Coordinates of C-alpha atoms in Angstrom, one line a residue:
M866 CA -129.0 150.8 53.2
S867 CA -127.6 150.6 49.7
A868 CA -126.1 147.3 48.8
A869 CA -122.7 148.7 47.9
P870 CA -120.6 151.9 48.1
S871 CA -122.1 154.6 45.9
H872 CA -119.0 156.8 45.9
T873 CA -115.7 156.0 44.2
L874 CA -113.7 157.1 47.3
A875 CA -115.8 155.1 49.8
P876 CA -114.1 152.0 51.4
T877 CA -115.6 148.8 50.2
W878 CA -117.3 148.1 53.6
L879 CA -119.1 151.4 53.8
V880 CA -122.6 151.5 52.3
E881 CA -124.6 154.6 51.8
P882 CA -127.5 154.7 54.3
T883 CA -131.1 155.3 53.1
D884 CA -131.3 158.0 55.8
P885 CA -128.0 159.6 57.1
N886 CA -129.9 160.7 60.2
D887 CA -130.7 157.2 61.4
L888 CA -129.2 155.9 64.6
V889 CA -128.0 152.4 64.0
P890 CA -129.1 150.0 66.8
G891 CA -126.1 148.2 68.5
V892 CA -123.8 151.1 67.7
W893 CA -125.5 153.8 69.8
P894 CA -126.5 153.5 73.4
T895 CA -129.8 151.7 73.8
G896 CA -131.5 154.8 75.0
A897 CA -130.3 157.1 72.2
Q898 CA -133.2 158.7 70.3
R899 CA -134.2 161.8 68.4
D900 CA -136.8 164.3 69.5
D901 CA -139.6 165.2 67.1
D902 CA -137.5 168.2 66.1
G903 CA -134.5 166.0 65.3
M904 CA -132.4 166.7 68.4
L905 CA -130.5 163.7 69.7
R906 CA -131.2 162.7 73.3
L907 CA -128.8 160.6 75.3
G908 CA -130.1 159.2 78.6
G909 CA -133.2 161.3 78.1
I910 CA -131.2 164.6 77.9
P911 CA -131.0 166.7 74.7
V912 CA -127.5 167.1 73.6
S913 CA -128.1 170.8 73.2
E914 CA -128.5 170.9 77.0
L915 CA -125.3 168.9 77.5
R916 CA -123.4 171.4 75.2
E917 CA -124.8 174.3 77.1
R918 CA -123.8 172.9 80.5
F919 CA -120.5 171.2 79.8
G920 CA -119.2 172.5 76.4
T921 CA -117.6 170.5 73.7
P922 CA -115.8 168.3 73.1
L923 CA -117.5 166.1 75.7
Y924 CA -117.3 162.5 76.6
V925 CA -120.8 161.2 77.6
L926 CA -121.2 157.9 79.4
D927 CA -124.5 156.3 80.1
E928 CA -124.2 154.8 83.6
D929 CA -127.3 152.7 83.2
E930 CA -126.0 151.1 80.0
V931 CA -122.6 150.3 81.6
R932 CA -124.4 148.6 84.5
A933 CA -126.7 146.7 82.2
H934 CA -123.7 145.4 80.2
A935 CA -121.9 144.4 83.4
R936 CA -124.9 142.4 84.6
R937 CA -125.3 140.7 81.2
A938 CA -121.6 139.7 81.0
L939 CA -121.8 138.3 84.6
D940 CA -124.9 136.3 83.8
A941 CA -123.4 135.0 80.6
F942 CA -120.1 133.8 81.9
R943 CA -121.4 132.6 85.3
G944 CA -124.1 130.7 83.5
A945 CA -121.8 129.1 81.0
A946 CA -119.4 128.0 83.7
A947 CA -122.1 126.6 85.9
L948 CA -123.2 124.2 83.1
H949 CA -119.8 122.5 83.5
G950 CA -119.9 122.5 87.3
V951 CA -117.4 125.3 87.9
Q952 CA -117.4 129.0 88.7
A953 CA -116.5 132.1 86.7
R954 CA -115.0 135.3 87.9
V955 CA -115.5 138.3 85.6
Y956 CA -113.1 141.1 85.8
Y957 CA -113.8 144.5 84.3
A958 CA -110.7 145.4 82.3
G959 CA -110.0 148.9 83.7
K960 CA -107.7 150.0 80.8
A961 CA -110.8 150.5 78.7
F962 CA -112.0 153.4 80.9
L963 CA -111.3 153.8 84.5
S964 CA -112.5 156.4 87.0
T965 CA -113.6 156.0 90.6
E966 CA -117.2 156.2 89.6
V967 CA -116.9 153.5 87.0
V968 CA -115.1 151.4 89.7
R969 CA -118.2 151.8 91.9
W970 CA -120.6 150.9 89.1
V971 CA -119.0 147.7 88.0
T972 CA -118.1 146.5 91.5
E973 CA -121.6 147.2 92.7
E974 CA -122.9 145.0 89.8
G975 CA -120.6 142.2 91.0
M976 CA -117.6 142.4 88.8
A977 CA -114.0 142.1 89.9
L978 CA -111.5 144.5 88.6
D979 CA -108.4 144.2 86.3
V980 CA -105.7 146.9 86.4
A981 CA -102.5 147.3 84.4
S982 CA -100.5 150.0 86.2
G983 CA -99.9 151.6 89.6
G984 CA -102.1 154.5 88.6
E985 CA -105.0 152.2 87.7
L986 CA -104.5 150.4 91.0
A987 CA -104.7 153.7 92.8
I988 CA -108.0 154.6 91.1
A989 CA -109.4 151.2 91.8
L990 CA -108.6 151.5 95.5
A991 CA -109.8 155.1 95.6
G992 CA -113.1 153.9 94.1
G993 CA -113.6 151.4 96.9
A994 CA -112.7 148.2 95.1
D995 CA -112.0 145.2 97.3
P996 CA -108.3 144.5 96.8
A997 CA -108.9 140.8 97.0
R998 CA -111.0 141.1 93.8
I999 CA -108.3 143.0 91.8
G1000 CA -106.0 141.4 89.3
F1001 CA -102.8 143.2 88.3
H1002 CA -101.5 143.0 84.8
G1003 CA -98.5 144.5 83.0
N1004 CA -95.3 143.5 81.2
N1005 CA -93.0 145.8 83.2
K1006 CA -94.5 146.2 86.6
S1007 CA -91.9 148.1 88.6
A1008 CA -90.7 147.0 92.0
A1009 CA -92.6 149.9 93.6
E1010 CA -95.8 148.9 91.8
L1011 CA -95.5 145.3 92.9
E1012 CA -94.7 146.4 96.4
R1013 CA -97.9 148.5 96.5
A1014 CA -100.0 145.7 95.1
V1015 CA -98.7 143.2 97.7
E1016 CA -99.1 145.7 100.4
A1017 CA -102.7 146.4 99.4
G1018 CA -103.6 142.7 99.3
V1019 CA -104.3 142.5 95.6
G1020 CA -106.0 139.1 94.9
S1021 CA -103.8 138.0 92.0
I1022 CA -100.8 139.3 90.0
V1023 CA -100.4 138.1 86.4
V1024 CA -96.7 137.4 86.1
D1025 CA -95.2 138.4 82.7
S1026 CA -91.4 137.7 83.0
L1027 CA -88.7 135.9 84.9
I1028 CA -87.5 139.2 86.2
E1029 CA -90.9 139.9 87.7
I1030 CA -90.9 136.5 89.5
E1031 CA -87.7 137.5 91.2
R1032 CA -89.0 141.0 92.1
L1033 CA -92.0 139.4 93.7
A1034 CA -89.9 136.7 95.4
A1035 CA -87.9 139.5 97.2
I1036 CA -91.1 141.3 98.2
V1037 CA -93.0 138.4 99.7
S1038 CA -89.9 137.2 101.5
R1039 CA -89.3 140.6 103.1
R1040 CA -92.9 141.0 104.0
D1041 CA -93.4 137.3 105.0
V1042 CA -96.8 137.1 103.1
T1043 CA -98.3 134.9 100.4
Q1044 CA -99.2 136.3 97.1
S1045 CA -101.4 134.5 94.5
V1046 CA -100.0 134.7 90.9
L1047 CA -101.0 133.6 87.4
L1048 CA -98.6 133.1 84.5
R1049 CA -99.4 134.8 81.3
V1050 CA -98.8 132.6 78.3
N1051 CA -98.9 133.1 74.5
S1052 CA -101.0 130.4 72.9
G1053 CA -99.7 131.2 69.4
V1054 CA -103.2 132.0 68.2
H1055 CA -103.2 135.3 66.2
A1056 CA -106.6 136.9 66.5
E1057 CA -108.0 138.3 63.2
T1058 CA -107.5 141.9 64.2
H1059 CA -104.9 144.7 63.8
D1060 CA -101.4 143.6 64.6
F1061 CA -101.2 146.0 67.5
L1062 CA -104.4 144.5 69.0
A1063 CA -103.4 140.9 68.7
T1064 CA -101.5 139.8 71.7
A1065 CA -101.1 136.0 71.7
H1066 CA -98.5 135.5 69.0
E1067 CA -94.9 135.0 70.1
D1068 CA -93.3 138.1 68.6
Q1069 CA -94.5 140.7 71.1
K1070 CA -93.9 141.9 74.6
F1071 CA -96.5 140.1 76.6
G1072 CA -96.2 136.7 78.4
F1073 CA -94.3 133.5 78.0
A1074 CA -94.2 131.2 75.0
I1075 CA -95.9 127.9 75.9
D1076 CA -92.6 126.0 75.7
D1077 CA -91.0 128.3 78.2
A1078 CA -93.9 128.3 80.6
P1079 CA -93.1 125.1 82.6
A1080 CA -89.7 126.4 83.7
A1081 CA -91.3 129.7 84.8
V1082 CA -94.0 127.9 86.7
A1083 CA -91.3 125.6 88.4
R1084 CA -89.5 128.7 89.6
I1085 CA -92.8 130.2 91.0
R1086 CA -93.5 127.0 92.8
E1087 CA -90.0 127.1 94.4
V1088 CA -90.6 130.5 96.0
R1089 CA -92.0 130.4 99.5
G1090 CA -94.7 133.1 99.5
L1091 CA -95.8 132.8 95.9
E1092 CA -98.9 130.7 95.2
F1093 CA -99.3 129.6 91.6
V1094 CA -103.0 129.4 90.9
G1095 CA -103.2 129.1 87.1
L1096 CA -102.6 130.3 83.6
H1097 CA -103.7 133.5 81.8
C1098 CA -104.0 133.9 78.1
H1099 CA -105.3 136.9 76.1
I1100 CA -105.5 136.6 72.3
G1101 CA -106.3 140.1 71.3
S1102 CA -109.0 142.8 71.1
Q1103 CA -112.1 143.6 69.1
I1104 CA -112.6 140.0 68.2
F1105 CA -115.8 138.6 66.6
G1106 CA -116.6 134.9 66.7
T1107 CA -115.4 132.1 68.9
A1108 CA -113.0 130.3 66.6
G1109 CA -109.8 132.0 67.9
F1110 CA -110.9 131.5 71.6
R1111 CA -111.6 127.8 71.0
E1112 CA -108.2 127.2 69.4
S1113 CA -106.4 129.1 72.1
A1114 CA -108.3 127.2 74.8
A1115 CA -107.2 123.9 73.3
R1116 CA -103.5 124.9 73.4
V1117 CA -103.7 126.4 76.9
V1118 CA -105.6 123.5 78.4
E1119 CA -102.9 121.2 77.1
L1120 CA -100.3 123.2 79.0
H1121 CA -102.6 123.3 82.0
A1122 CA -102.8 119.5 82.0
R1123 CA -99.0 119.2 81.9
L1124 CA -98.6 121.5 84.9
L1125 CA -101.1 119.6 87.0
A1126 CA -98.4 117.1 87.8
G1127 CA -96.7 119.7 89.9
G1128 CA -99.8 120.8 91.9
A1129 CA -103.3 122.2 91.6
L1130 CA -104.2 124.9 89.1
P1131 CA -107.7 126.1 90.2
V1132 CA -108.0 128.9 87.7
L1133 CA -107.8 129.4 84.0
N1134 CA -108.1 133.0 82.8
L1135 CA -108.9 133.4 79.1
G1136 CA -108.8 137.2 79.0
G1137 CA -111.2 139.4 77.1
G1138 CA -111.1 141.1 73.7
F1139 CA -114.8 140.7 72.9
G1140 CA -115.7 143.1 70.1
I1141 CA -118.5 145.7 69.8
A1142 CA -120.1 147.4 66.8
Y1143 CA -118.5 150.7 65.8
T1144 CA -120.2 150.9 62.4
A1145 CA -123.4 149.6 60.8
V1146 CA -121.5 146.7 59.2
D1147 CA -120.0 145.4 62.4
D1148 CA -121.7 142.2 63.6
P1149 CA -120.3 141.4 67.1
T1150 CA -120.9 138.0 68.6
P1151 CA -123.4 138.1 71.5
I1152 CA -121.7 137.8 74.8
E1153 CA -123.8 134.8 75.7
E1154 CA -122.6 132.9 72.6
L1155 CA -119.0 133.8 73.4
A1156 CA -119.3 132.7 76.9
A1157 CA -120.9 129.4 76.0
G1158 CA -118.5 128.7 73.2
I1159 CA -115.4 129.3 75.3
A1160 CA -116.6 127.4 78.3
D1161 CA -117.7 124.5 76.1
A1162 CA -114.3 124.4 74.4
V1163 CA -112.5 124.3 77.7
A1164 CA -114.7 121.5 79.0
R1165 CA -114.2 119.4 75.8
E1166 CA -110.5 119.8 76.0
C1167 CA -110.4 118.9 79.7
E1168 CA -112.7 115.8 79.1
A1169 CA -110.4 114.6 76.3
R1170 CA -107.4 114.7 78.7
G1171 CA -109.3 113.3 81.7
I1172 CA -108.8 116.3 83.9
P1173 CA -111.3 118.4 85.9
V1174 CA -112.5 121.7 84.4
P1175 CA -110.9 124.6 86.3
N1176 CA -112.7 127.6 87.5
L1177 CA -112.7 130.2 84.7
A1178 CA -112.0 133.9 84.6
F1179 CA -112.6 136.5 81.9
E1180 CA -111.8 140.2 81.4
P1181 CA -114.3 142.2 79.3
G1182 CA -113.7 145.9 79.2
R1183 CA -114.7 147.4 75.8
A1184 CA -117.8 145.1 75.9
I1185 CA -118.9 146.8 79.1
V1186 CA -118.3 150.5 78.4
G1187 CA -117.8 150.9 74.6
Q1188 CA -121.4 151.2 73.5
A1189 CA -122.3 153.3 76.5
G1190 CA -120.1 156.2 75.4
V1191 CA -120.7 159.0 72.9
T1192 CA -118.4 161.9 72.1
L1193 CA -120.0 165.2 71.3
Y1194 CA -118.2 167.8 69.1
E1195 CA -119.0 171.1 67.5
V1196 CA -118.4 171.5 63.8
G1197 CA -116.0 174.3 63.1
T1198 CA -115.3 174.3 59.4
T1199 CA -116.3 172.2 56.4
K1200 CA -114.3 171.9 53.2
P1201 CA -115.2 170.0 50.0
V1202 CA -112.0 168.7 48.5
R1203 CA -112.1 167.6 44.8
L1204 CA -109.6 164.8 44.2
D1205 CA -110.3 164.2 40.5
A1206 CA -113.0 165.1 37.9
D1207 CA -115.5 162.6 39.3
A1208 CA -114.8 162.4 43.0
S1209 CA -114.7 164.7 46.0
R1210 CA -114.7 164.3 49.7
L1211 CA -116.2 166.6 52.3
Y1212 CA -113.8 167.4 55.2
V1213 CA -115.6 168.2 58.4
S1214 CA -113.4 169.7 61.1
V1215 CA -114.5 169.5 64.8
D1216 CA -113.2 171.0 68.0
G1217 CA -111.5 167.9 69.2
G1218 CA -109.6 165.1 67.5
M1219 CA -106.7 162.7 68.1
S1220 CA -106.2 164.1 71.6
D1221 CA -109.5 162.8 72.7
N1222 CA -109.6 159.7 70.3
A1223 CA -106.3 158.4 69.3
R1224 CA -107.6 155.0 68.0
P1225 CA -108.0 156.0 64.3
A1226 CA -104.5 157.4 64.2
L1227 CA -103.0 154.6 66.3
Y1228 CA -104.4 151.6 64.5
G1229 CA -106.9 152.7 61.8
A1230 CA -110.0 152.2 63.9
H1231 CA -113.3 153.1 62.2
Y1232 CA -116.2 155.0 63.7
S1233 CA -119.6 156.3 62.8
A1234 CA -121.0 159.8 63.1
R1235 CA -124.3 161.7 63.0
I1236 CA -125.4 165.3 63.1
A1237 CA -126.8 165.5 66.6
S1238 CA -128.5 168.9 66.8
R1239 CA -130.9 168.4 63.9
V1240 CA -132.0 166.2 61.1
S1241 CA -131.5 167.1 57.5
G1242 CA -133.1 166.2 54.2
A1243 CA -130.0 167.1 52.3
P1244 CA -128.5 164.3 50.1
A1245 CA -125.7 162.3 51.8
A1246 CA -122.1 163.3 51.1
L1247 CA -119.0 161.2 51.7
A1248 CA -117.3 162.9 54.6
R1249 CA -114.2 162.6 56.6
V1250 CA -114.4 163.9 60.2
V1251 CA -111.1 165.4 61.2
G1252 CA -109.8 167.1 64.3
K1253 CA -108.1 170.5 65.0
H1254 CA -104.6 169.1 65.5
C1255 CA -101.6 169.9 63.4
E1256 CA -101.4 166.4 61.9
S1257 CA -102.7 165.1 58.6
G1258 CA -103.5 161.9 60.4
D1259 CA -105.7 163.6 62.9
I1260 CA -108.8 161.7 61.8
V1261 CA -111.8 161.0 64.0
V1262 CA -114.0 159.2 61.4
D1263 CA -112.2 158.2 58.2
A1264 CA -115.3 157.7 56.1
E1265 CA -119.0 158.3 56.8
Y1266 CA -122.0 159.5 54.9
L1267 CA -123.4 162.7 56.4
P1268 CA -126.0 165.2 55.2
G1269 CA -124.3 167.4 52.6
D1270 CA -125.5 170.6 54.4
I1271 CA -123.5 169.9 57.6
A1272 CA -122.3 173.3 58.7
P1273 CA -120.3 175.2 61.4
G1274 CA -122.2 175.2 64.7
D1275 CA -123.8 171.8 64.1
L1276 CA -123.3 169.3 66.9
L1277 CA -121.7 166.1 65.7
A1278 CA -122.0 162.9 67.8
V1279 CA -119.6 159.9 67.5
P1280 CA -120.9 156.7 69.1
A1281 CA -119.1 153.7 70.7
T1282 CA -116.4 155.9 72.3
G1283 CA -116.8 154.6 75.8
A1284 CA -113.7 152.4 75.6
Y1285 CA -110.1 153.6 75.0
C1286 CA -110.8 157.2 74.0
Y1287 CA -110.5 158.9 77.4
S1288 CA -107.9 156.3 78.4
L1289 CA -105.6 157.2 75.4
S1290 CA -106.3 160.9 75.5
S1291 CA -103.5 163.4 75.5
N1292 CA -102.6 167.1 75.5
Y1293 CA -101.2 167.2 72.0
N1294 CA -101.0 170.7 70.7
A1295 CA -101.7 171.8 74.3
V1296 CA -105.3 170.9 74.0
P1297 CA -107.0 170.3 77.3
R1298 CA -108.7 167.0 77.8
P1299 CA -112.5 167.1 77.8
P1300 CA -114.7 166.3 80.8
V1301 CA -116.5 163.0 81.2
V1302 CA -120.2 163.3 82.0
A1303 CA -122.3 160.4 83.3
L1304 CA -126.0 160.1 82.6
S1305 CA -128.4 158.2 84.8
G1306 CA -132.2 158.6 85.4
G1307 CA -132.4 161.7 83.2
R1308 CA -129.6 163.5 85.1
A1309 CA -126.1 164.4 84.0
R1310 CA -123.1 164.9 86.3
V1311 CA -119.4 165.3 85.8
I1312 CA -117.4 162.3 86.9
V1313 CA -114.0 163.4 85.5
R1314 CA -113.4 167.1 85.4
G1315 CA -112.2 168.6 82.1
E1316 CA -108.9 170.3 81.9
T1317 CA -108.3 174.0 81.4
I1318 CA -105.4 176.0 80.0
D1319 CA -104.5 176.9 83.6
D1320 CA -104.2 173.1 84.3
L1321 CA -101.6 172.8 81.5
L1322 CA -99.7 175.8 82.7
A1323 CA -99.7 174.7 86.3
R1324 CA -97.4 171.8 85.5
D1325 CA -95.0 174.1 83.5
V1326 CA -92.6 175.4 86.0
G1327 CA -91.3 178.1 83.8
A1328 CA -94.7 179.7 83.2
V1329 CA -94.8 183.4 83.8
P1330 CA -97.8 184.4 86.1
A1331 CA -100.5 186.2 84.2
A1332 CA -99.9 189.4 86.1
G1333 CA -96.2 189.4 85.3
G1334 CA -93.2 188.5 87.3
A1335 CA -90.4 186.0 87.1
P1336 CA -90.9 182.3 86.3
S1337 CA -91.3 180.0 89.3
T1338 CA -88.3 178.0 90.4
E1339 CA -90.3 175.8 92.8
G1340 CA -89.5 172.2 92.2
N1341 CA -86.3 173.0 90.3
D1342 CA -82.9 171.9 91.4
T1343 CA -81.1 175.3 91.7
K1344 CA -78.0 174.0 93.5

């Protein structure tokens, strides 16, 4: 790669690649490669075949890669905890991407499961997850959601407010059952990430301030049927390095030590947020280094206070599925836009956009892209990949160097889309959501069916049938 941006409009972090056809290791799935004719293969399958069978846009998820990341995370956290004589439970953070098939993959590999809504809980149970190995998050769990969680036998509920404690108190009293709970606390450590991704500073919706936590714990311990098992803290997402985790651990262990006077706290859950590479300049910390650094920090803080190290829990999501995903698009139009006498940008419009990847519009996330259906010897051009939606902020890849001859009909692949793309998808501009296809052993299969226009109209009660006739009144209150 070049040592610095070679284009006046390029962001400072973006460097021009020596070859704009290269697949950067660590950004793409491990098995991604090009044929001799330049066609991209994912999981051993040419992307041209995937387009022919499933169309575009298309979410592609490498099952074998997801499973490999799950095993690696389990080994890393369990091994780090074992060095200090304790156990680690590793939850897959389902909000990253959840389907019944993914539930089966991660649970078969030994992970527990973390859900954040009644819908995610339903998917987890439909996928065969053991309820006792499910943790339930959320800042505004409804009474109905909590009722269902307790009824299902969810292993732990992460309490987020005083109101939620009272909701749970009423449920367990009525059902005469015992429910394990953790208390989410804000350590005050602000991860070095986008403000919308940082979740441990006090001015936000999640959890309790450390100073307010003892009173909340005291109330939990008063309730017959609620078993307080420990603290939970999550400092943010897409975090590189261990410094923030170490500082947060020090503050939370101090609270943990204070609360021990009132009873045992067998678990300390330090959340997730472990970053992955989206671009060539991203340098994520290996999961083994993260696991060792966090476990060592907790052990040091416990030793300094003369208390035993609790069992640890972690919640990786993006780190499990992010790199395993690639989104395929077809290029529809290209448009060079001259901004001044010396600079222009090539706009590349694809057949998807912010409805299948909201992250760039939501918080300025950066992605990479490559032509997938061929290689090109054309000089690299600074490009912006945009979607088909009626929004100027409908950007898929804000800045990337692509071959200057990219043209309508080319397949374009955007890597590292396994996390939060399908989860955040929408029907903006009445665009149906794409299917999700899983790859394993050289085979491709649909694991989430794509939507059609008929699906969109089926929920519109005023839609006139194609053959004519009056709008349906089924489901309307006509009285």
